Amino acid sequence: MPTWIIYALIATLFAGVTSVFVKSGIRDINAELGLVIRIGIVFFVSIVNLFVMDAHKGQIQLSNRTLFYLIISGLTTSVCWIFYYKAIDIGNVSMISAIDKGSIVITILMAVTFLGEPFTLKLALGTGLILMGMVVLVWQ
């Protein structure tokens, strides 16, 4: 099994349990404070990871293009997390998580459009099934 699949499966596992931990963690505080605490932990763990992986030793060159996309990525992540926490605070985790997975469809469409990734029949079928599954899960 390719290493990237193992990494993706580990990420999926942790993303899946994260939503339940978020809901449990913000029961007695407001969502905004919970988000700030989470971001602090993410920042700390990211810094530790940078040093553990010795990534800080290489020469760091950031082009304007690279910096632009990393800044935009940080902003979009921030907006995503702010609204995710607001939704988790007042809604059912299982429904919110299902809706959140609709982001896969957006990612696929953007990857095809902007990154030139191939849109195959297999990818189209998988995208459609994800979208249909999301609708089935949230249909009331």
Coordinates of C-alpha atoms in Angstrom, one line a residue:
M1 CA 0.0 0.0 0.0
P2 CA 1.5 3.4 -0.9
T3 CA 2.5 5.6 2.0
W4 CA 0.2 8.4 0.9
I5 CA -2.8 6.1 1.4
I6 CA -1.7 5.2 4.9
Y7 CA -1.3 8.8 5.7
A8 CA -4.7 9.6 4.3
L9 CA -6.3 6.8 6.3
I10 CA -4.7 8.1 9.5
A11 CA -5.9 11.6 8.7
T12 CA -9.4 10.2 8.1
L13 CA -9.4 8.4 11.5
F14 CA -8.3 11.5 13.4
A15 CA -10.7 13.8 11.4
G16 CA -13.6 11.5 12.3
V17 CA -13.0 11.5 16.0
T18 CA -12.2 15.2 16.1
S19 CA -15.8 16.2 15.6
V20 CA -17.0 14.3 18.6
F21 CA -14.2 15.7 20.7
V22 CA -15.1 19.2 19.6
K23 CA -18.7 18.7 20.6
S24 CA -17.7 17.3 23.9
G25 CA -15.2 20.1 24.5
I26 CA -17.5 23.0 23.9
R27 CA -20.4 21.9 26.0
D28 CA -19.6 24.2 28.8
I29 CA -17.9 27.0 26.9
N30 CA -18.7 29.1 23.8
A31 CA -17.5 27.8 20.4
E32 CA -15.2 30.7 19.8
L33 CA -13.1 30.0 23.0
G34 CA -13.0 26.3 22.0
L35 CA -11.8 27.2 18.6
V36 CA -9.0 29.4 20.0
I37 CA -7.9 26.6 22.3
R38 CA -7.8 24.1 19.5
I39 CA -5.9 26.5 17.2
G40 CA -3.3 27.0 20.0
I41 CA -2.8 23.2 20.3
V42 CA -2.6 22.8 16.5
F43 CA 0.0 25.6 16.3
F44 CA 2.1 24.0 19.1
V45 CA 1.9 20.5 17.6
S46 CA 2.8 21.9 14.2
I47 CA 5.9 23.6 15.6
V48 CA 7.0 20.4 17.4
N49 CA 6.4 18.5 14.1
L50 CA 8.6 21.0 12.2
F51 CA 11.5 20.3 14.5
V52 CA 11.0 16.6 14.9
M53 CA 11.0 16.1 11.2
D54 CA 14.1 18.4 10.9
A55 CA 12.2 20.5 8.3
H56 CA 13.5 23.7 9.9
K57 CA 17.1 22.9 8.9
G58 CA 16.6 23.4 5.1
Q59 CA 16.8 26.7 3.3
I60 CA 13.3 28.1 3.2
Q61 CA 12.5 30.0 0.1
L62 CA 9.0 31.4 -0.2
S63 CA 8.0 32.9 -3.6
N64 CA 5.2 35.5 -3.6
R65 CA 3.0 32.8 -5.3
T66 CA 3.7 30.3 -2.5
L67 CA 3.1 32.8 0.2
F68 CA -0.1 34.0 -1.5
Y69 CA -1.6 30.5 -1.6
L70 CA -0.5 29.6 1.9
I71 CA -2.1 32.8 3.2
I72 CA -5.3 32.2 1.3
S73 CA -5.3 28.6 2.6
G74 CA -4.9 29.8 6.1
L75 CA -7.8 32.3 5.7
T76 CA -10.1 29.7 4.2
T77 CA -9.2 27.2 6.9
S78 CA -10.0 29.9 9.5
V79 CA -13.4 30.6 8.0
C80 CA -14.2 26.9 7.7
W81 CA -13.3 26.3 11.4
I82 CA -15.2 29.3 12.6
F83 CA -18.4 28.1 11.0
Y84 CA -17.8 24.5 11.7
Y85 CA -17.5 25.3 15.4
K86 CA -20.7 27.4 15.3
A87 CA -22.5 24.5 13.6
I88 CA -21.2 21.9 16.0
D89 CA -22.2 24.1 19.0
I90 CA -25.9 24.0 18.0
G91 CA -26.3 21.0 15.8
N92 CA -25.9 17.2 15.6
V93 CA -22.4 16.1 15.0
S94 CA -23.4 13.3 12.6
M95 CA -25.4 15.7 10.4
I96 CA -22.7 18.4 10.4
S97 CA -20.0 16.0 9.6
A98 CA -22.0 14.6 6.7
I99 CA -22.5 18.1 5.3
D100 CA -18.9 18.9 5.9
K101 CA -17.9 16.0 3.7
G102 CA -19.5 17.8 0.8
S103 CA -16.2 19.7 0.7
I104 CA -14.8 16.6 -1.1
V105 CA -17.0 17.4 -4.1
I106 CA -15.8 21.0 -4.1
T107 CA -12.2 19.8 -3.7
I108 CA -12.5 17.5 -6.7
L109 CA -14.1 20.1 -8.9
M110 CA -11.4 22.7 -8.0
A111 CA -8.6 20.1 -8.5
V112 CA -9.9 19.3 -12.0
T113 CA -10.5 23.0 -12.9
F114 CA -7.5 24.7 -11.3
L115 CA -4.9 21.9 -10.9
G116 CA -5.6 20.1 -14.2
E117 CA -6.2 16.8 -12.5
P118 CA -8.0 14.3 -14.8
F119 CA -11.8 13.9 -14.3
T120 CA -12.4 10.3 -15.1
L121 CA -15.6 8.3 -15.2
K122 CA -14.5 6.6 -11.9
L123 CA -14.0 10.1 -10.3
A124 CA -17.3 11.3 -11.6
L125 CA -19.1 8.3 -10.2
G126 CA -17.4 8.6 -6.8
T127 CA -18.2 12.3 -6.7
G128 CA -21.8 11.6 -7.5
L129 CA -22.0 8.9 -4.8
I130 CA -20.5 11.2 -2.2
L131 CA -23.0 13.9 -3.0
M132 CA -25.9 11.5 -3.0
G133 CA -24.7 10.0 0.3
M134 CA -24.5 13.4 1.9
V135 CA -28.0 14.2 0.7
V136 CA -29.4 10.9 2.1
L137 CA -27.7 11.5 5.5
V138 CA -29.1 15.0 5.9
W139 CA -32.5 14.5 4.3
Q140 CA -35.2 15.2 6.9

